PDB file of C-alpha atoms and ligand atoms in Angstrom:
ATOM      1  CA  UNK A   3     -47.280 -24.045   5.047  1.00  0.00           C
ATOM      2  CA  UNK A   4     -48.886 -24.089   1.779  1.00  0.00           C
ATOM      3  CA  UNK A   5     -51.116 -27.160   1.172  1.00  0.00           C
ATOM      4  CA  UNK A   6     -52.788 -26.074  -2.159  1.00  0.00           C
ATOM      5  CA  UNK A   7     -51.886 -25.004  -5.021  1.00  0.00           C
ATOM      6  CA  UNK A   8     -54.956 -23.555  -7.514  1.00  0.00           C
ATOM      7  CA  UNK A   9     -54.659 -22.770 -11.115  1.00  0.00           C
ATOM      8  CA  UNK A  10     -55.683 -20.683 -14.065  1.00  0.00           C
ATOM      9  CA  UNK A  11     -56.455 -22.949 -16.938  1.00  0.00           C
ATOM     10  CA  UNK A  12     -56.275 -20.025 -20.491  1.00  0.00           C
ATOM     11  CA  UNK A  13     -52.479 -19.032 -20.254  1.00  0.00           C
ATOM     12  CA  UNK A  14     -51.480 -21.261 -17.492  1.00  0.00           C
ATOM     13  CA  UNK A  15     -52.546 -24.770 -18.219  1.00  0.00           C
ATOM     14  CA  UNK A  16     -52.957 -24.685 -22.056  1.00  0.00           C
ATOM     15  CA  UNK A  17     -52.454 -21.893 -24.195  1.00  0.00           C
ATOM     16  CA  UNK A  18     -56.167 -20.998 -25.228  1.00  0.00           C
ATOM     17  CA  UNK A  19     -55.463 -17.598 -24.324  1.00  0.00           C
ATOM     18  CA  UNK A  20     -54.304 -17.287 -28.196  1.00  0.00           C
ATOM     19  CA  UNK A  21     -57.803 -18.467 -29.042  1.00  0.00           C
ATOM     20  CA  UNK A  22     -59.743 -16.041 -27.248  1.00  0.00           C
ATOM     21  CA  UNK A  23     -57.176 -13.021 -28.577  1.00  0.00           C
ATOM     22  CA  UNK A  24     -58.211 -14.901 -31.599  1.00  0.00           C
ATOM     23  CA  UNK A  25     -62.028 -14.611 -31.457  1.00  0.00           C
ATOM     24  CA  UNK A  26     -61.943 -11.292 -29.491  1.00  0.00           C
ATOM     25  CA  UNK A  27     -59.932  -9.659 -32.197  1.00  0.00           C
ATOM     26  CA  UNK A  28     -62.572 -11.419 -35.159  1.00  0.00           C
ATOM     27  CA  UNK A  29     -65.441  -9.609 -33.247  1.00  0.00           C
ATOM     28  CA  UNK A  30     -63.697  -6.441 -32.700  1.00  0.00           C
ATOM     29  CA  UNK A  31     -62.388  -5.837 -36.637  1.00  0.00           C
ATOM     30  CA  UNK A  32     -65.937  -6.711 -37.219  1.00  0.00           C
ATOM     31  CA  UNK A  33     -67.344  -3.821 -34.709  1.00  0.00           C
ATOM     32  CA  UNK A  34     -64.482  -1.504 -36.736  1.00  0.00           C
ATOM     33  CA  UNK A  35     -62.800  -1.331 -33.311  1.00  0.00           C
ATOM     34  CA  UNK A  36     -58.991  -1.357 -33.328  1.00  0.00           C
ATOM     35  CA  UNK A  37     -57.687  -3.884 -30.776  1.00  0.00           C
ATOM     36  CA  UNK A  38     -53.905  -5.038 -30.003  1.00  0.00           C
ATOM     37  CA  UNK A  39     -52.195  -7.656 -27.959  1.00  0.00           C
ATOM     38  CA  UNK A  40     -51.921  -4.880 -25.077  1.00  0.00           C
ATOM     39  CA  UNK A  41     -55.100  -4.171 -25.143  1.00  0.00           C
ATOM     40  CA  UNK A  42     -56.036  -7.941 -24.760  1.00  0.00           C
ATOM     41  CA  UNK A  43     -54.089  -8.145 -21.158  1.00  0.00           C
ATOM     42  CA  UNK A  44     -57.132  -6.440 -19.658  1.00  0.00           C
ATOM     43  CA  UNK A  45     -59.297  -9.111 -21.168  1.00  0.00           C
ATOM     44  CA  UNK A  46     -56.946 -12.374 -19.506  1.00  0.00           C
ATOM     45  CA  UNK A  47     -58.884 -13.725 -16.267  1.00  0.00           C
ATOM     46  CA  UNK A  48     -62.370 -11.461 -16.446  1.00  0.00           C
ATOM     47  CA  UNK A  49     -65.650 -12.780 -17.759  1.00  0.00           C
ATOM     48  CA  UNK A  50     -66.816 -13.410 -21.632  1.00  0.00           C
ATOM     49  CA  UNK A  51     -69.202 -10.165 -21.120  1.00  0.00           C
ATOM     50  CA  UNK A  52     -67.425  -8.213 -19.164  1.00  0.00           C
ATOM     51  CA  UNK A  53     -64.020  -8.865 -21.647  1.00  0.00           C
ATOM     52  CA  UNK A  54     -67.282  -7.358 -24.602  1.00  0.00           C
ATOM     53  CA  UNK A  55     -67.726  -4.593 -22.494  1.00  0.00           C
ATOM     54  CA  UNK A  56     -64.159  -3.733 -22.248  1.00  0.00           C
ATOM     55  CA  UNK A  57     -63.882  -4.221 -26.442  1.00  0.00           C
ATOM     56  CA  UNK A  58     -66.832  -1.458 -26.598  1.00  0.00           C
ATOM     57  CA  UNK A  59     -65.318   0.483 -24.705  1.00  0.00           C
ATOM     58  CA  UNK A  60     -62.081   0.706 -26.750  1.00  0.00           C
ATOM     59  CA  UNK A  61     -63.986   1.829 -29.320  1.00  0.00           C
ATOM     60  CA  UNK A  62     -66.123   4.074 -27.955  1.00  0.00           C
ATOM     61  CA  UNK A  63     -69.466   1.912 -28.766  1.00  0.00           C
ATOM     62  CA  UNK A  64     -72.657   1.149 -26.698  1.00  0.00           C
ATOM     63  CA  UNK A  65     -74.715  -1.802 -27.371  1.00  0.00           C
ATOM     64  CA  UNK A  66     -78.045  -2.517 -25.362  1.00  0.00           C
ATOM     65  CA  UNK A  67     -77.715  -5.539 -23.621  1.00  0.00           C
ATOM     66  CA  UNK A  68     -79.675  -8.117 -25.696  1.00  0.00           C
ATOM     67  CA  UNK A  69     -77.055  -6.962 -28.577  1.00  0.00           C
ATOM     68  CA  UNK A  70     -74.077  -8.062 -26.336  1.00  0.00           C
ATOM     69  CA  UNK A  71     -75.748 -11.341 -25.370  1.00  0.00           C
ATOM     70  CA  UNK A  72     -75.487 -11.920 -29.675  1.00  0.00           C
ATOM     71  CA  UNK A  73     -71.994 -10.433 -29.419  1.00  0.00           C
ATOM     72  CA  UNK A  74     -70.545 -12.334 -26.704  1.00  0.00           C
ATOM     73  CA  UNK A  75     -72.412 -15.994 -27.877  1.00  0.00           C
ATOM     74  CA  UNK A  76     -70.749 -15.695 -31.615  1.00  0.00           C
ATOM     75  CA  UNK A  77     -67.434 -14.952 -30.100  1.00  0.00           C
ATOM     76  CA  UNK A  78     -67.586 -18.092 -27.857  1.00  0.00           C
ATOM     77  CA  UNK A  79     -69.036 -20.055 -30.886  1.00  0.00           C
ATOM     78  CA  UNK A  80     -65.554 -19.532 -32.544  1.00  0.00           C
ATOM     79  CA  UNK A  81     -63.587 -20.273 -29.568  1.00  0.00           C
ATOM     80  CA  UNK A  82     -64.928 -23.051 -29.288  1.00  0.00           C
ATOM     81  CA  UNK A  83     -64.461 -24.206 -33.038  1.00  0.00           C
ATOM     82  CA  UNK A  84     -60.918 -23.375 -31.797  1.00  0.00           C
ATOM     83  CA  UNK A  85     -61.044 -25.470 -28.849  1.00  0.00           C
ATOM     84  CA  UNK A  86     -62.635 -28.435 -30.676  1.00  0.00           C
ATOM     85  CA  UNK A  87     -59.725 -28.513 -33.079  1.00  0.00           C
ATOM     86  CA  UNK A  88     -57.336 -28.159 -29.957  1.00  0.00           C
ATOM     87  CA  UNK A  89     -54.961 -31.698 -29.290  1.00  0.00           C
ATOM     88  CA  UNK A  90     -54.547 -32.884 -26.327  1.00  0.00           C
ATOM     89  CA  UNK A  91     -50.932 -32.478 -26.705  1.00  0.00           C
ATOM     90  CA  UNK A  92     -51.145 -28.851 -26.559  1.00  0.00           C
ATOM     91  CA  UNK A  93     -51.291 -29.105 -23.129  1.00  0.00           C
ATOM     92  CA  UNK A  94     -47.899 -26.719 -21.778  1.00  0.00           C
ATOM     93  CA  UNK A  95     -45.202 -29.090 -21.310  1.00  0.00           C
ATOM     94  CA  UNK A  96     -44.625 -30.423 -18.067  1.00  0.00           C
ATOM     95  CA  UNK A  97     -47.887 -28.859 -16.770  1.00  0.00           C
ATOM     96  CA  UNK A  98     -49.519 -32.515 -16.292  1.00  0.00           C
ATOM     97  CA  UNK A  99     -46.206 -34.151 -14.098  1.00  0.00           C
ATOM     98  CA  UNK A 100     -46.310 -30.877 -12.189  1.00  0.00           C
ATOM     99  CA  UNK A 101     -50.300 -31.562 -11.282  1.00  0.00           C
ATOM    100  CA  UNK A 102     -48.984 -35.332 -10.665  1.00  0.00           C
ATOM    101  CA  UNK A 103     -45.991 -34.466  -8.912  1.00  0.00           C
ATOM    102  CA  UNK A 104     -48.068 -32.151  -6.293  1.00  0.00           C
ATOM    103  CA  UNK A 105     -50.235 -34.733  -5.540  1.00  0.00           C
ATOM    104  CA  UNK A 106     -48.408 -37.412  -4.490  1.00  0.00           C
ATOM    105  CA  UNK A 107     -46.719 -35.121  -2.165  1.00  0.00           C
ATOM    106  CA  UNK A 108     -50.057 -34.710  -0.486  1.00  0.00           C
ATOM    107  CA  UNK A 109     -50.445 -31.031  -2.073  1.00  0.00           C
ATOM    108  CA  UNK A 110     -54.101 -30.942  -2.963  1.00  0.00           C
ATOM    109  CA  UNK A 111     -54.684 -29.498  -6.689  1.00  0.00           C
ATOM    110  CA  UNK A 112     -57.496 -26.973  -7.704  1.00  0.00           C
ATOM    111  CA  UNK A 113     -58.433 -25.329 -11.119  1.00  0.00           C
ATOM    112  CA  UNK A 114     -60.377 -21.677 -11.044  1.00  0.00           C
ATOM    113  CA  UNK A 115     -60.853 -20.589 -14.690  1.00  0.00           C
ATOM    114  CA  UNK A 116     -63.416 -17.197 -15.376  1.00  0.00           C
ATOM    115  CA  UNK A 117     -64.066 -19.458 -18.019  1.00  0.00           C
ATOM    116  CA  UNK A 118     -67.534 -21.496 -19.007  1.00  0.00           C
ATOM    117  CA  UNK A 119     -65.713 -23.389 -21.136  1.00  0.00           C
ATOM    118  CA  UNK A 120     -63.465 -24.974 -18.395  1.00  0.00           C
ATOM    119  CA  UNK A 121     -64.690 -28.192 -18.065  1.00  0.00           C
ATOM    120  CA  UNK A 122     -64.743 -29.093 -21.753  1.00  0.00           C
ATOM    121  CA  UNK A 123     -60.874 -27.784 -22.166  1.00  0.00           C
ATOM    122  CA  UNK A 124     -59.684 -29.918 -18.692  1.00  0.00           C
ATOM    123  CA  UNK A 125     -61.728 -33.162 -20.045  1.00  0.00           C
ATOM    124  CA  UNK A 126     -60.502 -32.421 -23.922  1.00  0.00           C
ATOM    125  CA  UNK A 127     -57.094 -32.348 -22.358  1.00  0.00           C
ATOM    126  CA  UNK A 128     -57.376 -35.566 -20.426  1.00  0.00           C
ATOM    127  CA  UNK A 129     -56.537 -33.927 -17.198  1.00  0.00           C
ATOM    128  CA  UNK A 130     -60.374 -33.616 -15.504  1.00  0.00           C
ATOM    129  CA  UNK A 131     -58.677 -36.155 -13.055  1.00  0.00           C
ATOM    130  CA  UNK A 132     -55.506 -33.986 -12.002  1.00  0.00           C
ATOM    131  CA  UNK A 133     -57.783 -32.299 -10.029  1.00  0.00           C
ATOM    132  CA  UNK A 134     -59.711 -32.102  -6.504  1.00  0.00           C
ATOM    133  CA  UNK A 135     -61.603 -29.012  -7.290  1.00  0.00           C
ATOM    134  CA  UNK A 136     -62.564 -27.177 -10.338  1.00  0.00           C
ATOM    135  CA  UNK A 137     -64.361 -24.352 -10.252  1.00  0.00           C
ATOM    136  CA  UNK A 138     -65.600 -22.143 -13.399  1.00  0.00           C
ATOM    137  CA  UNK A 139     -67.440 -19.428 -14.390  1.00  0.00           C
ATOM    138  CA  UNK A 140     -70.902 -20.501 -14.107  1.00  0.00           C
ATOM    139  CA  UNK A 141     -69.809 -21.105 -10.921  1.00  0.00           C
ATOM    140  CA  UNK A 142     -69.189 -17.358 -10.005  1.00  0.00           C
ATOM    141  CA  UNK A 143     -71.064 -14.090  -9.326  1.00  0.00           C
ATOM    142  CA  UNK A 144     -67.984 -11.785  -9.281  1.00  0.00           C
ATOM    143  CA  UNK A 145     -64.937 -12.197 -11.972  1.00  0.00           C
ATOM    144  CA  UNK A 146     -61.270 -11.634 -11.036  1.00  0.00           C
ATOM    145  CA  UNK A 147     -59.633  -9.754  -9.477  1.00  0.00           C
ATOM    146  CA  UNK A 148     -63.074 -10.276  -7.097  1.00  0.00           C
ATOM    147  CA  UNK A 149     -61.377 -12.907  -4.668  1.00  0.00           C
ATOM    148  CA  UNK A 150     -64.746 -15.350  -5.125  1.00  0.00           C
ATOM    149  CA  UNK A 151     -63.322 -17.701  -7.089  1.00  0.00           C
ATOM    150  CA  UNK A 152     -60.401 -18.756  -5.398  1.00  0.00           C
ATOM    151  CA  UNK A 153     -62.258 -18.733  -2.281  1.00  0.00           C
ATOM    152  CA  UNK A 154     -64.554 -21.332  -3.392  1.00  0.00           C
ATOM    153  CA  UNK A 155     -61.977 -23.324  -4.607  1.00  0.00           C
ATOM    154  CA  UNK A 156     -60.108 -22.891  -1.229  1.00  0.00           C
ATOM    155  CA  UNK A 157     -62.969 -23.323   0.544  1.00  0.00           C
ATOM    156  CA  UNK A 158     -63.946 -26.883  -1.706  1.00  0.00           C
ATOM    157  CA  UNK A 159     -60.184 -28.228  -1.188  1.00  0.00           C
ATOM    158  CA  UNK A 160     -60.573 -27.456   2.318  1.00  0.00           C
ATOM    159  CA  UNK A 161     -57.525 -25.675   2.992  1.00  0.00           C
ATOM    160  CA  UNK A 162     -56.859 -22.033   4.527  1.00  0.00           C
ATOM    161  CA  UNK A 163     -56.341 -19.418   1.947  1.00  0.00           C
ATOM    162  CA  UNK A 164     -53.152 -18.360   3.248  1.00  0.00           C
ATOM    163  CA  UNK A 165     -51.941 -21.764   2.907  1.00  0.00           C
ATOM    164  CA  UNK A 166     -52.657 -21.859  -0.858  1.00  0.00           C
ATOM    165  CA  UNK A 167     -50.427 -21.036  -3.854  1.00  0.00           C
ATOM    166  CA  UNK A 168     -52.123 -19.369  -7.266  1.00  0.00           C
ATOM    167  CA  UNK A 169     -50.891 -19.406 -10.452  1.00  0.00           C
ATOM    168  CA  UNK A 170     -52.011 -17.057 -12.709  1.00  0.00           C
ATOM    169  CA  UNK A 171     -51.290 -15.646 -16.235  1.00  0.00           C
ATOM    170  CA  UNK A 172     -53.357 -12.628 -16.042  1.00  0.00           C
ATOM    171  CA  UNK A 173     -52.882  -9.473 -13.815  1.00  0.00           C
ATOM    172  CA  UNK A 174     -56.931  -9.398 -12.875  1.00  0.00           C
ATOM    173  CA  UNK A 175     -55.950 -13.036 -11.764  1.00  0.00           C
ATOM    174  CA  UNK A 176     -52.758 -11.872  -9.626  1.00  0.00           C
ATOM    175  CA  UNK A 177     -54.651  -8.856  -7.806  1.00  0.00           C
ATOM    176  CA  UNK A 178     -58.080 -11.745  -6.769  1.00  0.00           C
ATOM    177  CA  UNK A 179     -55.252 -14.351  -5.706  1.00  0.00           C
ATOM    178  CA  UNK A 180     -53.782 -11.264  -3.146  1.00  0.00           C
ATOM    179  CA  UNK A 181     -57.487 -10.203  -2.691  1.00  0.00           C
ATOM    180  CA  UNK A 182     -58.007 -13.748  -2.035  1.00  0.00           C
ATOM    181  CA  UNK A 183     -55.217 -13.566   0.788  1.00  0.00           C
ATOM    182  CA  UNK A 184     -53.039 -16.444  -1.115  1.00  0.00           C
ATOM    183  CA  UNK A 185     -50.059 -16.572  -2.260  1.00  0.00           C
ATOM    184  CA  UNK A 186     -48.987 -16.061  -5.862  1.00  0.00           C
ATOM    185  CA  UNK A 187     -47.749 -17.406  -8.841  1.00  0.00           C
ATOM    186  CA  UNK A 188     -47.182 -15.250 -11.961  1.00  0.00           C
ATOM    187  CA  UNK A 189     -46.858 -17.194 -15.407  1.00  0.00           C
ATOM    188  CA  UNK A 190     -45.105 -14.494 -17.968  1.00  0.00           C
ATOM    189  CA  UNK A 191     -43.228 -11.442 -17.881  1.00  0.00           C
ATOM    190  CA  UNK A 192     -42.356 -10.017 -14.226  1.00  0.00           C
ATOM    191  CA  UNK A 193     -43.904  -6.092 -16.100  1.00  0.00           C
ATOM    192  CA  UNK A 194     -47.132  -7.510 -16.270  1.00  0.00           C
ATOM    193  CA  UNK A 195     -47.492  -9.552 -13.342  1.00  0.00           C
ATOM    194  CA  UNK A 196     -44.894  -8.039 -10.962  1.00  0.00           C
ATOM    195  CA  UNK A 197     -47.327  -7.564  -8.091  1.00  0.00           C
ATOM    196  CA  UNK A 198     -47.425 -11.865  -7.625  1.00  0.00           C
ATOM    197  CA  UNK A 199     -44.716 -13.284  -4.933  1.00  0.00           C
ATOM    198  CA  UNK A 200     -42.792 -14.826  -7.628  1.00  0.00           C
ATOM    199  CA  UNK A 201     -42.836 -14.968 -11.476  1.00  0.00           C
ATOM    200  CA  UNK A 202     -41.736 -17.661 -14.141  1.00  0.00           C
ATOM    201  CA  UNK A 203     -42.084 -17.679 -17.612  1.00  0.00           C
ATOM    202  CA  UNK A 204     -43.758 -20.711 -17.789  1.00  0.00           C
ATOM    203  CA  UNK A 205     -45.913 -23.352 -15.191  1.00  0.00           C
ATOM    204  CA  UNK A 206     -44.050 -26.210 -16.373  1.00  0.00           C
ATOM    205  CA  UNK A 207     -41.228 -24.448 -15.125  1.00  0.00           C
ATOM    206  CA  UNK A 208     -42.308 -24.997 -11.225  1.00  0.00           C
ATOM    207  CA  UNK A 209     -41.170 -27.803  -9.180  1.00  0.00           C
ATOM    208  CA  UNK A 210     -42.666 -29.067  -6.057  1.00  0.00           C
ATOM    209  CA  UNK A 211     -39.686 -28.176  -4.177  1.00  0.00           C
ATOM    210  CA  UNK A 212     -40.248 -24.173  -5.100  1.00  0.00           C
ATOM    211  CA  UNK A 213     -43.553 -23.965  -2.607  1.00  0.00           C
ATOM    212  CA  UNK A 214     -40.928 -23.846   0.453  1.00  0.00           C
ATOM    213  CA  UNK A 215     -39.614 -20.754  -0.668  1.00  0.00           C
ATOM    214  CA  UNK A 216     -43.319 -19.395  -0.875  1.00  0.00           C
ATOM    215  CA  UNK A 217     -44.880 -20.268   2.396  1.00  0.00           C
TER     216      UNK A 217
HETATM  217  C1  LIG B 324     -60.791 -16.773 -18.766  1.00  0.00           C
HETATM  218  C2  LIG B 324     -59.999 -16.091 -19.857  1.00  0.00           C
HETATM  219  C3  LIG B 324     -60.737 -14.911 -20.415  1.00  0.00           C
HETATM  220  C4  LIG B 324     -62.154 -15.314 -20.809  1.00  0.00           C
HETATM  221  C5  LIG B 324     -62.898 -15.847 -19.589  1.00  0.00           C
HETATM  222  C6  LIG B 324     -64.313 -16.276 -19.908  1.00  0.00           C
HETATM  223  O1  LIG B 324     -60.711 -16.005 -17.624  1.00  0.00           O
HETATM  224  O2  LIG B 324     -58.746 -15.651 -19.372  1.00  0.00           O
HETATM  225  O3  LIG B 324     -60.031 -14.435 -21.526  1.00  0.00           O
HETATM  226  O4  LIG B 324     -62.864 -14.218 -21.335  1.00  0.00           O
HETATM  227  O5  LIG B 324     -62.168 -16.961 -19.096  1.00  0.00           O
HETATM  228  O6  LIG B 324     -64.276 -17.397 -20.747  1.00  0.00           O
HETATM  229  P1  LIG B 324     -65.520 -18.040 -21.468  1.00  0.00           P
HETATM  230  O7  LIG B 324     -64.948 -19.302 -22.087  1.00  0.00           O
HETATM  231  O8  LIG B 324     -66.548 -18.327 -20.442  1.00  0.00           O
HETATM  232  O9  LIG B 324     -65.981 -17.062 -22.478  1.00  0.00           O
HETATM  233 MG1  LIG B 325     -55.474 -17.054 -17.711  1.00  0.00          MG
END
């Protein structure tokens, strides 16, 4: 029986995943590296350096590892200009009466976001309180698809992994939540994500009702 449900927050809760494609792309046209929205689905769900790595890779580039540290801190400088001039009302709709609506059904609610900037998008959002755990990347050794971070969270909520529900935007995030021995929820298009139990276009989209057909 599934007793917890744990979600992504870029692509999932909010849709910040434009504003890293945003700064990602900035940094890349500025390394002369060519770098599409297809390119940027192996970037959803894995960490700020490793998502550098992947962009110097495109093009074919090495940088020593001090370089990257410059790299990967002006990149999160803009995203988080981005962030700053985020509303609160760019929250997905619906996504805050879902976290409600689980709740008060006695579902317990976790967030597991790759992301260091976690905290400051839940609390910008007003929604630090929809949840029992959060856990984010400075919280993590591994990125997805390692299974670490929705372990923790599992293991913070106190709840089973097999009786927990993921929902995740990026495929990295699918494969950890089936690493992670959970179940899955895929937010976008079934090509991308097809591996997750079940997949909706968007979260807001879920009801409370939908976890009996995924336990
Ligand atoms: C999430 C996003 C990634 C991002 C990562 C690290 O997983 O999907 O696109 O690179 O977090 O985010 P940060 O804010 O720490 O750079
Ligand atoms: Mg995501």
């Amino acid at each position: 029986m599934i007793k917890a449900c744990i979600f992504d927050l870029d692509g999932v809760i909010v849709d910040t995943a434009k504003y890293h494609y945003l700064a990602w792309q900035r940094l890349a046209k500025e390394l002369g590296v060519s770098f599409t929205l297809e390119d940027n689905e192996r970037l959803k769900g894995v960490s700020r350096i490793r998502s550098l790595e992947i962009i110097l890779e495109i093009g074919g580039l090495q940088r020593s590892e001090a370089e990257k540290e410059v790299m990967a801190t002006r990149k999160n400088q803009w995203f988080v200009d981005y962030v700053n001039a985020m509303k609160p009302e760019e929250i997905y709709p619906g996504v805050h009466e879902l976290l409600v609506a689980l709740k008060s059904k006695g579902i317990k609610v976790g967030l597991a976001s790759s992301s260091k900037n976690a905290p400051a998008v839940i609390r910008l959002l007003n929604i630090e309180h929809d949840f029992d755990a959060v856990v984010d990347g400075t919280m993590i050794v591994h990125t997805k698809p390692d299974p670490e971070i929705f372990l923790k969270a599992a293991q913070i909520l106190g709840v089973s992994p097999k009786d927990c529900v993921v929902f995740e935007d990026a495929e990295a995030g699918v494969e950890a939540a089936l690493n992670a021995g959970m179940k899955c929820v895929g937010i976008g298009s079934a090509k991308q994500l097809g591996k997750a139990h079940r997949v909706i276009p968007k979260t807001g989209d879920f009801r409370p009702a939908d976890l009996e057909s995924l336990s």
